[in-house]
PDB file of C-alpha atoms in Angstrom:
ATOM      1  CA  ARG A  86      74.120  45.811  92.071  1.00 91.00           C
ATOM      2  CA  PHE A  87      76.497  48.256  90.647  1.00 92.00           C
ATOM      3  CA  ALA A  88      79.504  45.955  90.686  1.00 94.00           C
ATOM      4  CA  ALA A  89      77.239  43.282  89.154  1.00 93.00           C
ATOM      5  CA  SER A  90      76.463  45.633  86.306  1.00 92.00           C
ATOM      6  CA  VAL A  91      80.146  46.372  85.863  1.00 93.00           C
ATOM      7  CA  PHE A  92      81.407  43.116  85.826  1.00 93.00           C
ATOM      8  CA  GLY A  93      78.345  41.948  83.907  1.00 91.00           C
ATOM      9  CA  GLY A  94      79.040  44.479  81.355  1.00 91.00           C
ATOM     10  CA  ILE A  95      82.766  43.165  80.882  1.00 91.00           C
ATOM     11  CA  PHE A  96      81.837  39.503  80.524  1.00 92.00           C
ATOM     12  CA  TYR A  97      78.970  40.518  78.293  1.00 88.00           C
ATOM     13  CA  GLY A  98      81.786  42.384  76.111  1.00 87.00           C
ATOM     14  CA  LEU A  99      84.151  39.050  76.309  1.00 89.00           C
ATOM     15  CA  GLY A 100      81.118  37.031  74.988  1.00 87.00           C
ATOM     16  CA  ALA A 101      79.960  39.492  72.110  1.00 86.00           C
ATOM     17  CA  VAL A 102      83.547  39.504  70.885  1.00 85.00           C
ATOM     18  CA  SER A 103      83.887  35.890  71.162  1.00 87.00           C
ATOM     19  CA  LEU A 104      80.503  35.632  69.063  1.00 85.00           C
ATOM     20  CA  LEU A 105      82.122  38.166  66.573  1.00 81.00           C
ATOM     21  CA  HIS A 106      85.175  36.183  66.053  1.00 80.00           C
ATOM     22  CA  ALA A 107      83.112  33.004  65.537  1.00 86.00           C
ATOM     23  CA  LYS A 108      80.826  34.843  63.093  1.00 83.00           C
ATOM     24  CA  ALA A 109      77.923  34.100  64.966  1.00 87.00           C
ATOM     25  CA  SER A 110      74.929  35.921  66.503  1.00 84.00           C
ATOM     26  CA  THR A 111      72.414  35.647  69.387  1.00 84.00           C
ATOM     27  CA  GLY A 112      69.808  37.020  67.068  1.00 83.00           C
ATOM     28  CA  GLY A 113      69.102  40.143  69.344  1.00 87.00           C
ATOM     29  CA  THR A 114      70.499  43.419  68.956  1.00 88.00           C
ATOM     30  CA  ASP A 115      74.067  42.289  68.235  1.00 87.00           C
ATOM     31  CA  LEU A 116      72.688  41.325  64.634  1.00 87.00           C
ATOM     32  CA  VAL A 117      71.029  44.957  64.427  1.00 91.00           C
ATOM     33  CA  CYS A 118      74.321  46.363  65.297  1.00 89.00           C
ATOM     34  CA  ARG A 119      76.495  44.357  62.893  1.00 85.00           C
ATOM     35  CA  ILE A 120      73.901  45.234  59.891  1.00 89.00           C
ATOM     36  CA  LEU A 121      73.954  49.070  60.666  1.00 92.00           C
ATOM     37  CA  LEU A 122      77.836  48.970  60.931  1.00 87.00           C
ATOM     38  CA  ARG A 123      77.577  48.217  57.256  1.00 88.00           C
ATOM     39  CA  TYR A 124      76.060  51.726  56.676  1.00 91.00           C
ATOM     40  CA  PHE A 125      78.111  53.439  59.424  1.00 88.00           C
ATOM     41  CA  ARG A 126      81.531  52.162  59.076  1.00 79.00           C
ATOM     42  CA  GLY A 127      83.068  55.394  61.163  1.00 77.00           C
ATOM     43  CA  MET A 128      81.364  54.116  64.189  1.00 85.00           C
ATOM     44  CA  SER A 129      82.990  51.192  66.415  1.00 84.00           C
ATOM     45  CA  LEU A 130      81.152  47.901  67.478  1.00 87.00           C
ATOM     46  CA  GLY A 131      80.960  49.243  71.174  1.00 89.00           C
ATOM     47  CA  ARG A 132      79.439  52.556  70.250  1.00 91.00           C
ATOM     48  CA  MET A 133      76.775  50.877  68.304  1.00 92.00           C
ATOM     49  CA  PHE A 134      75.868  48.643  70.831  1.00 92.00           C
ATOM     50  CA  LEU A 135      75.851  51.541  73.287  1.00 94.00           C
ATOM     51  CA  LEU A 136      73.457  53.473  70.760  1.00 95.00           C
ATOM     52  CA  ILE A 137      71.240  50.459  70.015  1.00 95.00           C
ATOM     53  CA  ASP A 138      70.747  48.926  73.632  1.00 94.00           C
ATOM     54  CA  GLY A 139      70.963  52.217  75.305  1.00 95.00           C
ATOM     55  CA  MET A 140      67.873  53.392  73.366  1.00 96.00           C
ATOM     56  CA  CYS A 141      66.236  49.989  74.097  1.00 95.00           C
ATOM     57  CA  VAL A 142      66.749  50.668  78.103  1.00 95.00           C
ATOM     58  CA  ILE A 143      65.681  54.330  77.743  1.00 96.00           C
ATOM     59  CA  LEU A 144      62.369  53.299  75.926  1.00 96.00           C
ATOM     60  CA  ALA A 145      61.974  50.548  78.865  1.00 95.00           C
ATOM     61  CA  VAL A 146      62.358  53.192  81.483  1.00 95.00           C
ATOM     62  CA  ILE A 147      59.919  55.239  79.745  1.00 94.00           C
ATOM     63  CA  VAL A 148      57.420  52.415  79.463  1.00 95.00           C
ATOM     64  CA  PHE A 149      57.934  50.688  82.825  1.00 94.00           C
ATOM     65  CA  GLY A 150      59.012  53.642  85.147  1.00 92.00           C
ATOM     66  CA  ASN A 151      61.950  51.542  86.888  1.00 93.00           C
ATOM     67  CA  LEU A 152      64.571  54.244  86.807  1.00 94.00           C
ATOM     68  CA  GLU A 153      66.823  52.290  89.123  1.00 94.00           C
ATOM     69  CA  ALA A 154      66.961  49.119  86.880  1.00 93.00           C
ATOM     70  CA  GLY A 155      67.522  51.519  83.830  1.00 94.00           C
ATOM     71  CA  VAL A 156      70.471  53.044  85.488  1.00 95.00           C
ATOM     72  CA  TYR A 157      72.063  49.763  86.426  1.00 95.00           C
ATOM     73  CA  ALA A 158      71.322  48.564  82.803  1.00 94.00           C
ATOM     74  CA  LEU A 159      73.065  51.706  81.206  1.00 95.00           C
ATOM     75  CA  THR A 160      75.936  51.254  83.323  1.00 95.00           C
ATOM     76  CA  ALA A 161      76.330  47.672  82.218  1.00 94.00           C
ATOM     77  CA  ILE A 162      75.988  48.799  78.734  1.00 95.00           C
ATOM     78  CA  ALA A 163      78.525  51.581  78.739  1.00 95.00           C
ATOM     79  CA  VAL A 164      80.959  49.073  80.397  1.00 95.00           C
ATOM     80  CA  PHE A 165      80.285  46.570  77.865  1.00 93.00           C
ATOM     81  CA  SER A 166      80.718  49.076  75.282  1.00 92.00           C
ATOM     82  CA  TYR A 167      83.946  50.278  76.394  1.00 91.00           C
ATOM     83  CA  ALA A 168      85.083  46.524  77.008  1.00 89.00           C
ATOM     84  CA  THR A 169      84.165  45.528  73.487  1.00 88.00           C
ATOM     85  CA  ASP A 170      86.089  48.450  71.924  1.00 85.00           C
ATOM     86  CA  ARG A 171      89.180  47.811  74.035  1.00 81.00           C
ATOM     87  CA  ILE A 172      89.229  44.139  73.308  1.00 82.00           C
ATOM     88  CA  ILE A 173      88.753  44.581  69.503  1.00 78.00           C
ATOM     89  CA  GLY A 174      90.951  47.626  69.303  1.00 69.00           C
ATOM     90  CA  GLY A 175      93.541  46.481  71.731  1.00 68.00           C
ATOM     91  CA  PHE A 176      95.097  47.874  74.885  1.00 66.00           C
ATOM     92  CA  ASN A 177      98.155  49.194  72.949  1.00 68.00           C
ATOM     93  CA  VAL A 178      97.055  52.736  72.867  1.00 75.00           C
ATOM     94  CA  ALA A 179      99.499  55.793  72.696  1.00 86.00           C
ATOM     95  CA  ASP A 180      99.112  59.465  71.848  1.00 91.00           C
ATOM     96  CA  LEU A 181     100.485  60.496  68.284  1.00 94.00           C
ATOM     97  CA  CYS A 182     102.305  63.997  68.741  1.00 96.00           C
ATOM     98  CA  TYR A 183     103.271  66.167  65.835  1.00 97.00           C
ATOM     99  CA  VAL A 184     105.459  69.171  66.766  1.00 97.00           C
ATOM    100  CA  VAL A 185     105.672  72.062  64.296  1.00 96.00           C
ATOM    101  CA  THR A 186     108.797  74.117  64.900  1.00 95.00           C
ATOM    102  CA  SER A 187     110.691  76.731  62.896  1.00 92.00           C
ATOM    103  CA  LEU A 188     113.717  76.203  65.151  1.00 95.00           C
ATOM    104  CA  ASP A 189     116.432  73.514  64.597  1.00 93.00           C
ATOM    105  CA  PRO A 190     114.830  70.263  65.430  1.00 96.00           C
ATOM    106  CA  GLU A 191     118.251  68.297  66.306  1.00 96.00           C
ATOM    107  CA  ALA A 192     118.461  69.199  70.076  1.00 96.00           C
ATOM    108  CA  MET A 193     115.009  68.914  70.679  1.00 97.00           C
ATOM    109  CA  SER A 194     114.600  65.605  68.720  1.00 97.00           C
ATOM    110  CA  ARG A 195     117.753  64.344  70.724  1.00 97.00           C
ATOM    111  CA  GLU A 196     116.354  65.046  74.170  1.00 97.00           C
ATOM    112  CA  ILE A 197     113.071  63.280  73.166  1.00 97.00           C
ATOM    113  CA  MET A 198     114.863  60.308  72.322  1.00 96.00           C
ATOM    114  CA  GLU A 199     117.165  60.278  75.240  1.00 96.00           C
ATOM    115  CA  CYS A 200     114.664  61.175  77.802  1.00 95.00           C
ATOM    116  CA  LEU A 201     111.516  59.213  76.746  1.00 94.00           C
ATOM    117  CA  HIS A 202     113.251  56.390  74.854  1.00 92.00           C
ATOM    118  CA  VAL A 203     111.024  56.812  71.777  1.00 92.00           C
ATOM    119  CA  GLY A 204     111.771  57.668  67.921  1.00 93.00           C
ATOM    120  CA  VAL A 205     111.402  60.925  66.317  1.00 96.00           C
ATOM    121  CA  THR A 206     110.472  61.230  62.702  1.00 95.00           C
ATOM    122  CA  LEU A 207     111.433  64.393  61.091  1.00 97.00           C
ATOM    123  CA  GLN A 208     109.221  65.900  58.219  1.00 96.00           C
ATOM    124  CA  GLU A 209     109.775  69.077  56.308  1.00 95.00           C
ATOM    125  CA  GLY A 210     106.655  71.196  55.776  1.00 94.00           C
ATOM    126  CA  THR A 211     105.534  74.795  54.610  1.00 92.00           C
ATOM    127  CA  GLY A 212     103.093  76.758  56.843  1.00 87.00           C
ATOM    128  CA  MET A 213     100.510  77.852  54.251  1.00 90.00           C
ATOM    129  CA  TYR A 214      99.370  81.265  56.431  1.00 89.00           C
ATOM    130  CA  ALA A 215     102.978  82.712  56.463  1.00 88.00           C
ATOM    131  CA  ASN A 216     104.387  80.690  53.545  1.00 93.00           C
ATOM    132  CA  THR A 217     107.486  79.805  55.811  1.00 93.00           C
ATOM    133  CA  SER A 218     109.462  76.604  55.960  1.00 93.00           C
ATOM    134  CA  ARG A 219     108.812  74.451  59.140  1.00 95.00           C
ATOM    135  CA  HIS A 220     110.105  71.282  60.760  1.00 96.00           C
ATOM    136  CA  VAL A 221     107.257  68.730  61.635  1.00 97.00           C
ATOM    137  CA  LEU A 222     108.562  66.042  64.240  1.00 97.00           C
ATOM    138  CA  MET A 223     106.201  63.062  64.864  1.00 97.00           C
ATOM    139  CA  VAL A 224     106.453  61.332  68.006  1.00 96.00           C
ATOM    140  CA  VAL A 225     104.570  58.384  69.490  1.00 94.00           C
ATOM    141  CA  VAL A 226     104.323  58.195  73.311  1.00 93.00           C
ATOM    142  CA  ARG A 227     102.243  56.506  75.987  1.00 88.00           C
ATOM    143  CA  PRO A 228      99.645  58.960  77.348  1.00 85.00           C
ATOM    144  CA  ARG A 229     101.307  59.220  80.623  1.00 86.00           C
ATOM    145  CA  GLU A 230     104.563  60.575  78.993  1.00 92.00           C
ATOM    146  CA  VAL A 231     102.874  63.478  77.062  1.00 93.00           C
ATOM    147  CA  HIS A 232     103.492  65.935  80.152  1.00 94.00           C
ATOM    148  CA  ARG A 233     107.260  64.970  79.863  1.00 95.00           C
ATOM    149  CA  LEU A 234     107.254  65.585  76.240  1.00 96.00           C
ATOM    150  CA  LYS A 235     105.472  69.018  76.641  1.00 96.00           C
ATOM    151  CA  ALA A 236     108.268  69.949  79.028  1.00 96.00           C
ATOM    152  CA  ILE A 237     110.896  69.029  76.523  1.00 97.00           C
ATOM    153  CA  ILE A 238     109.291  71.043  73.667  1.00 97.00           C
ATOM    154  CA  LYS A 239     108.809  74.204  75.859  1.00 96.00           C
ATOM    155  CA  LYS A 240     112.311  73.928  76.908  1.00 96.00           C
ATOM    156  CA  HIS A 241     113.625  74.037  73.233  1.00 97.00           C
ATOM    157  CA  ASP A 242     110.987  76.083  71.692  1.00 96.00           C
ATOM    158  CA  PRO A 243     108.183  77.693  73.778  1.00 96.00           C
ATOM    159  CA  GLN A 244     106.389  78.761  70.473  1.00 95.00           C
ATOM    160  CA  ALA A 245     106.142  75.470  68.818  1.00 96.00           C
ATOM    161  CA  PHE A 246     102.842  74.250  67.551  1.00 95.00           C
ATOM    162  CA  LEU A 247     101.849  70.770  69.042  1.00 96.00           C
ATOM    163  CA  VAL A 248      99.049  68.313  68.160  1.00 96.00           C
ATOM    164  CA  VAL A 249      98.303  65.528  70.183  1.00 95.00           C
ATOM    165  CA  ALA A 250      95.878  62.709  68.942  1.00 93.00           C
ATOM    166  CA  TRP A 251      94.935  59.447  70.314  1.00 86.00           C
ATOM    167  CA  ALA A 252      96.202  56.459  68.539  1.00 84.00           C
ATOM    168  CA  ASN A 253      93.830  53.628  68.782  1.00 73.00           C
ATOM    169  CA  GLU A 254      96.698  51.095  68.150  1.00 74.00           C
ATOM    170  CA  VAL A 255     100.355  51.288  67.640  1.00 77.00           C
ATOM    171  CA  MET A 256     102.703  48.596  66.272  1.00 75.00           C
ATOM    172  CA  GLY A 257     106.480  48.423  65.989  1.00 75.00           C
ATOM    173  CA  GLY A 258     109.185  50.756  67.290  1.00 72.00           C
ATOM    174  CA  GLY A 259     108.873  49.745  71.161  1.00 71.00           C
ATOM    175  CA  PHE A 260     105.468  48.782  71.105  1.00 71.00           C
ATOM    176  CA  LYS A 261     103.411  45.456  70.244  1.00 67.00           C
ATOM    177  CA  THR A 262     104.902  44.211  66.805  1.00 69.00           C
ATOM    178  CA  VAL A 263     103.099  43.624  63.565  1.00 66.00           C
ATOM    179  CA  SER A 264     103.921  39.946  63.784  1.00 64.00           C
ATOM    180  CA  ASP A 265     102.065  39.737  66.992  1.00 58.00           C
ATOM    181  CA  GLN A 266      98.630  40.447  65.333  1.00 54.00           C
ATOM    182  CA  SER A 267      96.460  37.209  64.579  1.00 47.00           C
TER     183      SER A 267
END
């Protein structure tokens, strides 16, 4: 049953995205989700489905008392939500890293480019707290390479300030190109 709910969620996600691209609807909660997304623009389609369908399942569990069926349904909906967002957003995820350093960024940048085979963008900034000049390096790496980036940063400037943010989709510069988009 668990495997059925996982695979059912994946196939449900594929079907929902197909309906979305065809500008069609089943007339069920997908229609409600698409209407609500006009008002909650910051929410993804998958998360909206998780919220709406999840509330329906929780209410059904309360009314009918079948907890086991509810757990399987919530599993399918969670997988469906994740699959929908991944299919729409793409699987080309990466981490966007900002390294703020007061030291000369040349050696650190060179090692990042040579070891990780990624580009580095240098920006100049001012630390407003201390009103001092700072170098800001922007680097985009695959999630599995963040630990290598941290080691390089620690080697060159243990006092550096690092921000790692999840990038939903990255195009160009060694990643999927913009021309690959439909």
